[in-house]
Coordinates of C-alpha atoms and ligand atoms in Angstrom, one line a residue:
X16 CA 117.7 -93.4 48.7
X17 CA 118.5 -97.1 47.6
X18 CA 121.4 -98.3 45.6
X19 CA 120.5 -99.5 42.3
X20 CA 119.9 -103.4 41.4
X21 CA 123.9 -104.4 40.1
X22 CA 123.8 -104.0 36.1
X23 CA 121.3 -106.9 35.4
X24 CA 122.4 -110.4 34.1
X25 CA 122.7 -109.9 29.9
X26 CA 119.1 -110.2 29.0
X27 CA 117.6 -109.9 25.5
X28 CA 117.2 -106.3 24.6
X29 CA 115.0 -107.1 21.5
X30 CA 111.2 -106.8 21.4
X31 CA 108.8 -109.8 22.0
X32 CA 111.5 -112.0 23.6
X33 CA 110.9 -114.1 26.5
X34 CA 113.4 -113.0 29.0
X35 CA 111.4 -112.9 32.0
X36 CA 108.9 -114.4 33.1
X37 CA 106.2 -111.6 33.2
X38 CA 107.2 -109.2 30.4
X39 CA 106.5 -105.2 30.9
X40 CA 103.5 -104.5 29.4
X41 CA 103.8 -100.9 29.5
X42 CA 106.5 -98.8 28.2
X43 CA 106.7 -95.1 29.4
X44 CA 108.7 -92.6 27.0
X45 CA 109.5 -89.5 28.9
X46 CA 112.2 -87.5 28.3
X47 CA 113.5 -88.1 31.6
X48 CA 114.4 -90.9 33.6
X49 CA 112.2 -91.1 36.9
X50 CA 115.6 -91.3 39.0
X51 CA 118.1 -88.9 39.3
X52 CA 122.2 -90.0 40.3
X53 CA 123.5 -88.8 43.9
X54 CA 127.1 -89.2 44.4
X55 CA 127.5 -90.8 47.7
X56 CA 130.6 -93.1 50.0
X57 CA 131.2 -96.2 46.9
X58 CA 130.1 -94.5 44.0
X59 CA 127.1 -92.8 42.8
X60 CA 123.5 -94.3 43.4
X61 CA 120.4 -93.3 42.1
X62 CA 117.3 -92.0 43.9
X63 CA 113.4 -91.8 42.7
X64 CA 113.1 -87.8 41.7
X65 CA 110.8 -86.2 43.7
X66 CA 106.8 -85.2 42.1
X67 CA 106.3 -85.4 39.0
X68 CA 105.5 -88.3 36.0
X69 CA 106.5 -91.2 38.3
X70 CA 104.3 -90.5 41.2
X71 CA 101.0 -90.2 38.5
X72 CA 102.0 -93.1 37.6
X73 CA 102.0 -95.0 40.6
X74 CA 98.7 -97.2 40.8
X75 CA 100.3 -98.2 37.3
X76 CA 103.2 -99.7 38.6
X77 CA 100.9 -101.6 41.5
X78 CA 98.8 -103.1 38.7
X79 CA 101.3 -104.1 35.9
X80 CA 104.8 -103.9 35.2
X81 CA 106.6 -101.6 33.7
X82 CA 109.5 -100.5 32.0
X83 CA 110.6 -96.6 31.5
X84 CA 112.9 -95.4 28.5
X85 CA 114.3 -91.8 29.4
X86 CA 117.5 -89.1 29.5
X87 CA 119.6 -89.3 33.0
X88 CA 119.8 -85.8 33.1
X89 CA 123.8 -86.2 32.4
X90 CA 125.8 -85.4 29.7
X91 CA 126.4 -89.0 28.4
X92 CA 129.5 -90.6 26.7
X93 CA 129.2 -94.1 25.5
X94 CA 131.1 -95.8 28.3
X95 CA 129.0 -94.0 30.8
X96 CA 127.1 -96.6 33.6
X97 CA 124.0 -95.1 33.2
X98 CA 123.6 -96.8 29.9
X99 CA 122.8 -99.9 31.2
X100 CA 119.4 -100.8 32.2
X101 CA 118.6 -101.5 35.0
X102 CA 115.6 -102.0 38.1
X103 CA 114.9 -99.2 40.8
X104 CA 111.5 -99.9 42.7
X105 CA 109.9 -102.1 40.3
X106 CA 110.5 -100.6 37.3
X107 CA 112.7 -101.1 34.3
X108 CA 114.7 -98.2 33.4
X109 CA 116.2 -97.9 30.2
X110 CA 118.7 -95.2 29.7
X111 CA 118.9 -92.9 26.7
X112 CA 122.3 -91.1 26.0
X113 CA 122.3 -87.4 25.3
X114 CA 126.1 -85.2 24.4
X115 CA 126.3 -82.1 25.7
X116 CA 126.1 -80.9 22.3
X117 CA 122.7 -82.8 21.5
X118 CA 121.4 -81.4 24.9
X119 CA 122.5 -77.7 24.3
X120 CA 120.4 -78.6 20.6
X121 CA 117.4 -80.2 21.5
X122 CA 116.8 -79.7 25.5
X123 CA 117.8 -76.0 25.8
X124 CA 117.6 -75.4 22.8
X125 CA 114.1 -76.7 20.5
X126 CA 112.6 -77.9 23.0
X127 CA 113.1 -75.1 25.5
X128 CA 114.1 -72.2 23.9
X129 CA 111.4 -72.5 20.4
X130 CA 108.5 -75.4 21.7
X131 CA 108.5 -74.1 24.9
X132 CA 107.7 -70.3 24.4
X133 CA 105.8 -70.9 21.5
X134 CA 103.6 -73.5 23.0
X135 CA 102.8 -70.6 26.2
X136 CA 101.4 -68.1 24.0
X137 CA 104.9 -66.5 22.9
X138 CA 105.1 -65.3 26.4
X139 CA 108.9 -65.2 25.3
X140 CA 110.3 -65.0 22.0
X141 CA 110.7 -68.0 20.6
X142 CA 113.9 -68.8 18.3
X143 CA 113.9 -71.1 15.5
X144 CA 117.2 -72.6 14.5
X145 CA 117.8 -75.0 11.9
X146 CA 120.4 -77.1 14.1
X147 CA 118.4 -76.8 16.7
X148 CA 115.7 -78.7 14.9
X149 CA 118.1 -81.4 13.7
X150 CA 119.6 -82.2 17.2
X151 CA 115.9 -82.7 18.4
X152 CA 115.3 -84.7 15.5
X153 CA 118.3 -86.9 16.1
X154 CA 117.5 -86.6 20.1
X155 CA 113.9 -88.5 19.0
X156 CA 115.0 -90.6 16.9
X157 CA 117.5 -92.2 19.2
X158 CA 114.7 -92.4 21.8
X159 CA 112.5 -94.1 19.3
X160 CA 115.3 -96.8 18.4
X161 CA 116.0 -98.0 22.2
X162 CA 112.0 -97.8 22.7
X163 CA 111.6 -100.1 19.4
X164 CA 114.8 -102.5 20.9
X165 CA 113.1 -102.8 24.5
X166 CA 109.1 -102.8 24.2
X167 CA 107.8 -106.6 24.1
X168 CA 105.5 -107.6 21.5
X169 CA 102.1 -105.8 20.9
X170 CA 103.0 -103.5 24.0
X171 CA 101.3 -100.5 24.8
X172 CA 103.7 -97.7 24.8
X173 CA 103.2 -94.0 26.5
X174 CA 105.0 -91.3 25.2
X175 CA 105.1 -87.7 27.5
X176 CA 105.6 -83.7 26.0
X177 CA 106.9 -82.0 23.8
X178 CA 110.9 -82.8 23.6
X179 CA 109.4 -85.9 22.3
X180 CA 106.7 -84.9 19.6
X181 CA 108.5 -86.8 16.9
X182 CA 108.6 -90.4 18.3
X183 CA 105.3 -91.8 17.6
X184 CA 105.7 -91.9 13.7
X185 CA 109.2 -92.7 14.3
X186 CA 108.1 -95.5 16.3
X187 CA 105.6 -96.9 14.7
X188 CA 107.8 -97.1 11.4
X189 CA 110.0 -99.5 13.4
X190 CA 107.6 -101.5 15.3
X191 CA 103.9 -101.5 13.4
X192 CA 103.1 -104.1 16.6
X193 CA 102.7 -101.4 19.3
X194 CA 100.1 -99.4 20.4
X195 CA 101.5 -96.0 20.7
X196 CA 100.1 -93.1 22.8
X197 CA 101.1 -89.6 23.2
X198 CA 100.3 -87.1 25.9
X199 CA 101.2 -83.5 25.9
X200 CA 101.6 -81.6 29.7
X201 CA 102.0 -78.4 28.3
X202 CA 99.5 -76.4 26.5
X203 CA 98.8 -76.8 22.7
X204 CA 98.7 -73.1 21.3
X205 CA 96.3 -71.6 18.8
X206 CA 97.1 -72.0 15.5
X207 CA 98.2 -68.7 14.7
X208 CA 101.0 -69.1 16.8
X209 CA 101.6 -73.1 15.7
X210 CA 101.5 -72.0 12.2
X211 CA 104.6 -70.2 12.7
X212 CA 106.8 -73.1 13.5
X213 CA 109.1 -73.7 10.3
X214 CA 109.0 -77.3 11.1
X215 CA 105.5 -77.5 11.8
X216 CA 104.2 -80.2 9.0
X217 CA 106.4 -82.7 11.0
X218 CA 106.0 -81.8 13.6
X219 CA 102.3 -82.6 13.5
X220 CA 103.3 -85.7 11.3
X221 CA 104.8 -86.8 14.2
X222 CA 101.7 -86.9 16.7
X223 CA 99.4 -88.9 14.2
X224 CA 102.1 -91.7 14.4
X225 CA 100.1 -92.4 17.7
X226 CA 96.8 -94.5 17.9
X227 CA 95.8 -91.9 21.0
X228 CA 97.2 -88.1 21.3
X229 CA 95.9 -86.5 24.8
X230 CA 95.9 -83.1 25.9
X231 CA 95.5 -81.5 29.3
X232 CA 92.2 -79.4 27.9
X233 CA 89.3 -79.6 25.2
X234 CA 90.6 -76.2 23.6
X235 CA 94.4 -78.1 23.3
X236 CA 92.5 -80.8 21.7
X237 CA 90.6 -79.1 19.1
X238 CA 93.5 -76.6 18.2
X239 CA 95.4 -79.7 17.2
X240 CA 92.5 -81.2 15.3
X241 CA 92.8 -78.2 13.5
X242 CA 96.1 -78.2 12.4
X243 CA 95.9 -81.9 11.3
X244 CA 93.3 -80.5 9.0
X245 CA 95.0 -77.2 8.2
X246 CA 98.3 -78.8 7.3
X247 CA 98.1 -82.4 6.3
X248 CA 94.3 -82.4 5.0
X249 CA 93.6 -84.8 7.8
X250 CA 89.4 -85.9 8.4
X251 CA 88.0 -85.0 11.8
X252 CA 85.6 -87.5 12.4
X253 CA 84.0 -86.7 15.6
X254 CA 86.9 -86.4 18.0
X255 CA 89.5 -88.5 15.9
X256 CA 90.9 -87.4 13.4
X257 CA 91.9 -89.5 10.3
X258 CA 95.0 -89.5 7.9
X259 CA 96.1 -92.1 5.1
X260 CA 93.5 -94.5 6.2
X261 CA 94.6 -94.5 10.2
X262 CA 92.6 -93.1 13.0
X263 CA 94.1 -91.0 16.0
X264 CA 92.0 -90.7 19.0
X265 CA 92.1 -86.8 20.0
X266 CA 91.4 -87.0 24.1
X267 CA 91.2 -84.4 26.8
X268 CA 92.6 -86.4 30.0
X269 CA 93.6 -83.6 32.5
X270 CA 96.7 -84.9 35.1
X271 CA 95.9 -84.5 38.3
X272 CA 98.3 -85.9 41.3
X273 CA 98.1 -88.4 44.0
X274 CA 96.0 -86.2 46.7
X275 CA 95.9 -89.4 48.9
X276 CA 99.9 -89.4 49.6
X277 CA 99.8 -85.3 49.9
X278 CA 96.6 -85.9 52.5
X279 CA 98.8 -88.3 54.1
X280 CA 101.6 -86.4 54.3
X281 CA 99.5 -83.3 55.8
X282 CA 97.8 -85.1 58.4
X283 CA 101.2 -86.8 59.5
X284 CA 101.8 -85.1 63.2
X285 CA 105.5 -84.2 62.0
X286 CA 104.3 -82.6 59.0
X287 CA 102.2 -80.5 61.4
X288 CA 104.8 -79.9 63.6
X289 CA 106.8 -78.3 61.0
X290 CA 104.0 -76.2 59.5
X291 CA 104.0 -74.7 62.7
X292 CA 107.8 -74.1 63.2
X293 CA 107.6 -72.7 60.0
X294 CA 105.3 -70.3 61.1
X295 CA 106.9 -69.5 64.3
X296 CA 110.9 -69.4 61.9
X297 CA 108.7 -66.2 59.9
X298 CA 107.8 -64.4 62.8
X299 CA 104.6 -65.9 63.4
X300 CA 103.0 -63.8 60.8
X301 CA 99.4 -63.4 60.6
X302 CA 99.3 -64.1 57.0
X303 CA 101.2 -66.7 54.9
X304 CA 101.2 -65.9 51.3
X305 CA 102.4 -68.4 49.4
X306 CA 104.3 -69.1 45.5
X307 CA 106.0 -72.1 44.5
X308 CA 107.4 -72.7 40.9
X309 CA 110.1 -73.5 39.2
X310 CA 111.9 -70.4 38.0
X311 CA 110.2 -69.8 34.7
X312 CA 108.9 -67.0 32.8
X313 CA 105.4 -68.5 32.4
X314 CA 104.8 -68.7 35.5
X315 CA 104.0 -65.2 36.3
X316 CA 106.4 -64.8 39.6
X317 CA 107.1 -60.8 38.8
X318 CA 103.6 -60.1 38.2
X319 CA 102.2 -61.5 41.8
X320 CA 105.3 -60.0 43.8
X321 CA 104.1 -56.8 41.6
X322 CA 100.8 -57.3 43.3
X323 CA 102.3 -57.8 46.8
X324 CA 103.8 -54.5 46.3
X325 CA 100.7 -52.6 45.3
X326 CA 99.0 -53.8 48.7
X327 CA 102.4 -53.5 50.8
X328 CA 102.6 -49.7 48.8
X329 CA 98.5 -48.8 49.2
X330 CA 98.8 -50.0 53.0
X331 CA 95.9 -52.5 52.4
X332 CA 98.4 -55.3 53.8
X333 CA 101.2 -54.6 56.8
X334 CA 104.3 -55.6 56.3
X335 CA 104.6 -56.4 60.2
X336 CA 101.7 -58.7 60.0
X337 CA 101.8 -60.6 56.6
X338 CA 105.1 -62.2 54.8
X339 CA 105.4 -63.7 51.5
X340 CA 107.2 -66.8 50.7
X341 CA 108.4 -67.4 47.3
X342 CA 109.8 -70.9 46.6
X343 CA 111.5 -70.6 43.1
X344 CA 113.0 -73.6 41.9
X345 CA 116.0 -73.9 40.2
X346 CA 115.4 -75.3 36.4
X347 CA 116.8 -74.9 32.8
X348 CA 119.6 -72.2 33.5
X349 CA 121.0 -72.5 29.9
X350 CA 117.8 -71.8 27.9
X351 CA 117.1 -68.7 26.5
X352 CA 115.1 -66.4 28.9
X353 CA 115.7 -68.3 32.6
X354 CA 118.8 -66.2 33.7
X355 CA 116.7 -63.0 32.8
X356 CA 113.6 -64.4 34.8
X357 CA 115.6 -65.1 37.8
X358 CA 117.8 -61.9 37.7
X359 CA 114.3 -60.4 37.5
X360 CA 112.4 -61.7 40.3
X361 CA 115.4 -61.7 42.5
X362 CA 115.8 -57.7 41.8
X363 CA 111.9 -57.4 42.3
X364 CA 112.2 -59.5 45.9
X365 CA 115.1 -57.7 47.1
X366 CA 113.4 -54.0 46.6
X367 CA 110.2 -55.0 48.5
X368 CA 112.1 -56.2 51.3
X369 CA 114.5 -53.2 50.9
X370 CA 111.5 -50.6 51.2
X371 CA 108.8 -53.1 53.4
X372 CA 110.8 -55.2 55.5
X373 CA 112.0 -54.5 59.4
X374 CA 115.2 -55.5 60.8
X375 CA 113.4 -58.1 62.7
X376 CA 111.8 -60.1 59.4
X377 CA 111.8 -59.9 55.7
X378 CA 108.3 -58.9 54.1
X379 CA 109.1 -61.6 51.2
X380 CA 111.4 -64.9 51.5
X381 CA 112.6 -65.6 48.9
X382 CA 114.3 -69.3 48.2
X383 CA 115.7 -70.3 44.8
X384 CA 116.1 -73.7 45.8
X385 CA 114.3 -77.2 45.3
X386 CA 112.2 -78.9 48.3
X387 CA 111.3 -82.0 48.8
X388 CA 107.3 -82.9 48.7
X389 CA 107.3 -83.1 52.9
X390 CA 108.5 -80.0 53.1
X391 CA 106.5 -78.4 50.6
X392 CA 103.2 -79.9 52.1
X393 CA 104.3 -78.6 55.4
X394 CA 104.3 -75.3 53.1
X395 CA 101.1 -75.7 52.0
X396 CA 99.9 -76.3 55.5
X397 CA 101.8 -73.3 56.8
X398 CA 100.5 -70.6 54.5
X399 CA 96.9 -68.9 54.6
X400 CA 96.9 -68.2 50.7
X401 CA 98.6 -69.6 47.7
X402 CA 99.1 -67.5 45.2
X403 CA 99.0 -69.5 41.6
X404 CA 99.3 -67.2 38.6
X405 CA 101.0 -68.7 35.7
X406 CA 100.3 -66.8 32.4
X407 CA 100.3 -69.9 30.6
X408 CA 100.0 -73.7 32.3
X409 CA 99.4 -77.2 30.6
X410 CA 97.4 -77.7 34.5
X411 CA 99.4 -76.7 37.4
X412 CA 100.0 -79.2 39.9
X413 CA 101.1 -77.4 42.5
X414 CA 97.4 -75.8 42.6
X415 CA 96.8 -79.8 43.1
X416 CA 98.9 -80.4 45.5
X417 CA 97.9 -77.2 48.0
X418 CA 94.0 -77.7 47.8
X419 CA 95.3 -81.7 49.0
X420 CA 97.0 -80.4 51.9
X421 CA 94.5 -78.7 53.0
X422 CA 93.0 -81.3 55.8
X423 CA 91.7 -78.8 57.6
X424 CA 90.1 -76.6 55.0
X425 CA 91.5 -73.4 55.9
X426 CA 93.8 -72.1 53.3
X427 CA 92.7 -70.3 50.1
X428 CA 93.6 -71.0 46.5
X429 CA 94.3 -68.1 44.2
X430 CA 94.7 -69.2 40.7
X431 CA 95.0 -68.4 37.2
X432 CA 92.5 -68.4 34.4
X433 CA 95.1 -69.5 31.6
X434 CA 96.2 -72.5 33.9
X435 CA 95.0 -75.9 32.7
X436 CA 94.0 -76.3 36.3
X437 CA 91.3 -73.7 36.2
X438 CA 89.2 -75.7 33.9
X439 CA 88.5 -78.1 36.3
X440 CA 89.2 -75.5 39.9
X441 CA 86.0 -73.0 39.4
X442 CA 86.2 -73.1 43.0
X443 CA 89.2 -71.5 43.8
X444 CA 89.5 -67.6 43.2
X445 CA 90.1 -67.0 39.8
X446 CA 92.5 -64.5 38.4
X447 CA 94.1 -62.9 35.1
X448 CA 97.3 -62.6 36.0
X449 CA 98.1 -60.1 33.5
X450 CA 95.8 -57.6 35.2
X451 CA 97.7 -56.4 38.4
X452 CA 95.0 -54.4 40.5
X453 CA 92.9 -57.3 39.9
X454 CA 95.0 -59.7 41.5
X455 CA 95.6 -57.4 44.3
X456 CA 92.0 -57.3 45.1
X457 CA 92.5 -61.2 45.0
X458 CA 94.7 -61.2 47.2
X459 CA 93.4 -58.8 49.5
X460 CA 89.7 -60.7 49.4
X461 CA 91.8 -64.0 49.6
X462 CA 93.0 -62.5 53.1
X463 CA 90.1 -60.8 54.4
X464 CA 87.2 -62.3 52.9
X465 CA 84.5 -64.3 54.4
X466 CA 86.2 -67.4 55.9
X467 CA 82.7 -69.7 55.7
X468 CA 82.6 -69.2 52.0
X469 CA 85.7 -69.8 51.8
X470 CA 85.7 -72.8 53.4
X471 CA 83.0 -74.2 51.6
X472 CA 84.9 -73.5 48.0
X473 CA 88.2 -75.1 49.9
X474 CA 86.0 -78.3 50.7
X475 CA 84.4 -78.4 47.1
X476 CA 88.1 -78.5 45.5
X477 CA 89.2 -81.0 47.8
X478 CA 86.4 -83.5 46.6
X479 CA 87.7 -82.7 42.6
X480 CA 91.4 -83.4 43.6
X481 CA 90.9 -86.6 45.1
X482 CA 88.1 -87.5 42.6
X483 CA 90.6 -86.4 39.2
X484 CA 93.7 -87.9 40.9
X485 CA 97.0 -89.1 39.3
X486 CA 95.3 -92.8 39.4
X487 CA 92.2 -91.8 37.2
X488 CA 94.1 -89.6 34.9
X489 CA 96.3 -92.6 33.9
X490 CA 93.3 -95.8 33.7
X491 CA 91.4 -93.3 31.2
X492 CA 94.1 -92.9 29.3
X493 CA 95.9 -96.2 29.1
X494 CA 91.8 -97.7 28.9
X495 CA 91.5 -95.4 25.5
X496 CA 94.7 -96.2 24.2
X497 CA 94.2 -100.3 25.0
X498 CA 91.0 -100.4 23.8
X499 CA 88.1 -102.9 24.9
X500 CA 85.5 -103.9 22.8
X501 CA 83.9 -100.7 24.0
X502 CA 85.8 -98.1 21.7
X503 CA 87.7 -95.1 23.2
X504 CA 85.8 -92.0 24.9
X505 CA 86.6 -88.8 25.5
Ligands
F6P19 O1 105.7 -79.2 32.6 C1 106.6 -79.6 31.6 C2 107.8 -80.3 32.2 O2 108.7 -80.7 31.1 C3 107.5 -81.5 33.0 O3 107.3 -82.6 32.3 C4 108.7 -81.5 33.9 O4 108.5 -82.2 35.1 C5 109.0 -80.1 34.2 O5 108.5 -79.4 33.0 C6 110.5 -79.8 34.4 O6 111.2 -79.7 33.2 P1 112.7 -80.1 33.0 O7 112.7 -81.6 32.7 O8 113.0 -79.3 31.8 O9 113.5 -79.8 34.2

């Protein structure tokens, strides 16, 4: 934890103004700050938040500075500190203020109760409310102001998902200078369920502000070509697509993580020490299954404890002998559908270990709490299987982040079809996860399958990990969207 920098000396807040020596020359939009505020002895500080955005874009902040325009996370008054920008390790943070009211709107609310669901295959109903729609469109547009007042001159300037779909064209009618890029983590549906967004015309408007729009997969990519077609009679040329005499750039760039800090972290002698206490805390187990997601009806938690169950029930895996650990994090307890989810998986976990478990150990354990990435990557060191099965996933990084761990090549990855992460991880041990028998047979090869073979996948998904890391994922998508004479690929 470090304090923050005290509120910097009053410095220009306009664009192309030479208020420090070396300006940013990179501006990330996310909706999120990459720091989150601890209350602590003097006052509150801020700390980096763990995973996520920030740590992809690491080898960015080594190369060239940067500056980061984002939400605290708090409901925000006017007078509140965290409106102030300010440094925390090396970067620039610019704070965006959000009510309670506009959060509720466009956070729970458009973003996570209609964009959300929609964009993962209607997995649940999405709503579509017209105030909804106008407190995101406010939400962006205030984002897009304080990115047009802070980004130098002729900056390059990255905007992330979906609560922010609007700001490119926004932006680019304030500042014509920038070049503006857009990436989207989550999945980009079909159109047949796109079309049904009422808003969906500006929606799409509001991508082909951007000189580049990336998605996590090929099919994402040419869904939204599509559209562009479909509802603004845009051009496809090639890959880019073409509207009132501008060209977007359509890329796939899937994320991947920094597998050399997760490596680290596994091979660390404490982290192994830990893996084992962990192992010795369940009961020393035999088998370690493993989930770990933030609480979220995509995600597909019910369906692989469903699974568990089946084996547990058919007596193909023994309770006495096998435990599963489900690591559910806490996230977006107002928006429609989370409170169900977790009500849900809770009830599910507490029946198997009602009927399965023995005085002396529970067959599942169950946390519903957030871990920090040493803990989890003693996790990932500490269980034999991970069990990934999302029913819809821009890529999964946690998929990532176990196959890193795995120095030793021993655990086995069971994963998804409909997770981005499955286009690239043919290796692991693929599964629909709406098909429950199926995944049980996973599982139960995942277990008792040939270890050699195994290994050998384990080893081939290591090289893609640290090959399609965080660092790579961010040069080929800042090289297309600040071109050399060599025009952009895909
Ligand atoms: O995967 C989409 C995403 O919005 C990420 O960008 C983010 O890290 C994660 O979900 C958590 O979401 P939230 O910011 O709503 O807690």
């Amino acid at each position: 934890m470090s304090t923050p920098t005290p509120a910097a000396p009053p410095r220009p807040d306009r664009p192309g103004c030479p208020g420090r020596p070396e300006r940013p020359d990179l501006v990330v939009v996310a909706n999120r700050l990459p720091v989150r505020q601890v209350p602590g002895d003097g006052g509150s500080t801020w700390e980096r938040s763990p995973g996520g955005l920030v740590s992809a874009l690491e080898s960015v902040v080594r190369t060239s500075s940067m500056s980061w325009v984002g939400w605290s996370g708090a409901a925000d008054d006017p007078e509140h500190p965290a409106l102030t920008s300010f440094e925390q390790d090396g970067i620039r943070l610019h704070p965006v203020p959000v009510t309670d009211d506009e959060r509720q709107g466009s956070y729970d609310g458009f973003s996570n109760g209609t964009l959300w669901p929609l964009f993962h295959d209607a997995i649940f109903v999405p709503q579509f409310h017209e105030h909804w729609w106008e407190a995101y469109r406010s939400v962006n547009r205030r984002f897009a102001e304080r990115t047009a007042r802070v980004a130098p001159h002729g900056a390059a300037v990255w905007i992330h998902d979906y609560q922010l779909m609007l700001v490119p064209r926004l932006l680019r009618e304030l500042r014509p200078d920038l070049r503006i890029g857009f990436f989207l983590h989550i999945p980009f549906p079909a159109q047949e369920l796109y079309l049904r967004l009422p808003w969906r015309a500006a929606l799409t408007d509001g991508l082909l502000g951007a000189d580049v729009v990336g998605f996590q997969t090929t099919v994402g990519a040419d869904n939204f070509r599509l559209v562009t077609r479909r509802l603004l009679g845009a051009r496809v040329e090639g890959r880019d697509v073409v509207r009132a005499g501008r060209r977007t750039h359509v890329g796939t760039y899937p994320v991947g993580i920094d597998a050399d800090r997760v490596r680290r972290i596994a091979s660390d002698p404490a982290t192994v020490a830990r893996a084992a206490a962990i192992r010795a805390e369940l009961g020393s187990p035999r088998t370690v299954l493993l989930g770990v997601d933030r609480l979220d009806y995509t995600k597909g938690i019910e369906v692989r404890l469903r699974a568990y169950r089946g084996l547990l029930e058919a007596g193909r895996v023994d309770p006495a002998t096998t435990v599963f650990v489900q690591i559910a994090q806490p996230s977006r307890d107002e928006a429609p559908g989370y409170a169900e989810t977790r009500a849900s998986v809770e009830q599910m976990a507490g029946s198997i270990n009602g009927d399965f478990s023995a005085l002396g150990g529970a067959a599942v354990k169950y946390l519903h709490q957030g871990q920090d990435l040493a803990e989890l990557v003693a996790l990932y060191r500490a269980a034999d299987v991970m069990v990934v099965t999302p029913f819809r996933d821009g890529m999964n990084l946690v998929a990532k982040e176990y196959v890193a761990a795995q120095v030793d090549l021993d655990g086995v990855l069971i994963l998804s079809e409909f997770a981005g992460a499955a286009h690239q991880m043919r290796q692991a041990v693929l599964v629909n996860p709406f098909d429950v028998r199926g995944l049980e047979d996973a599982i139960d090869e995942a277990v008792n399958g040939d270890r050699r073979q195994h290994r050998r996948r384990m080893a081939s998904l290591v090289r893609g990990v640290h090959r399609d890391d965080a660092a790579s994922w961010a040069e080929h998508f800042l090289g297309d969207l600040r071109p050399t004479p060599t025009a952009a690929s895909a």
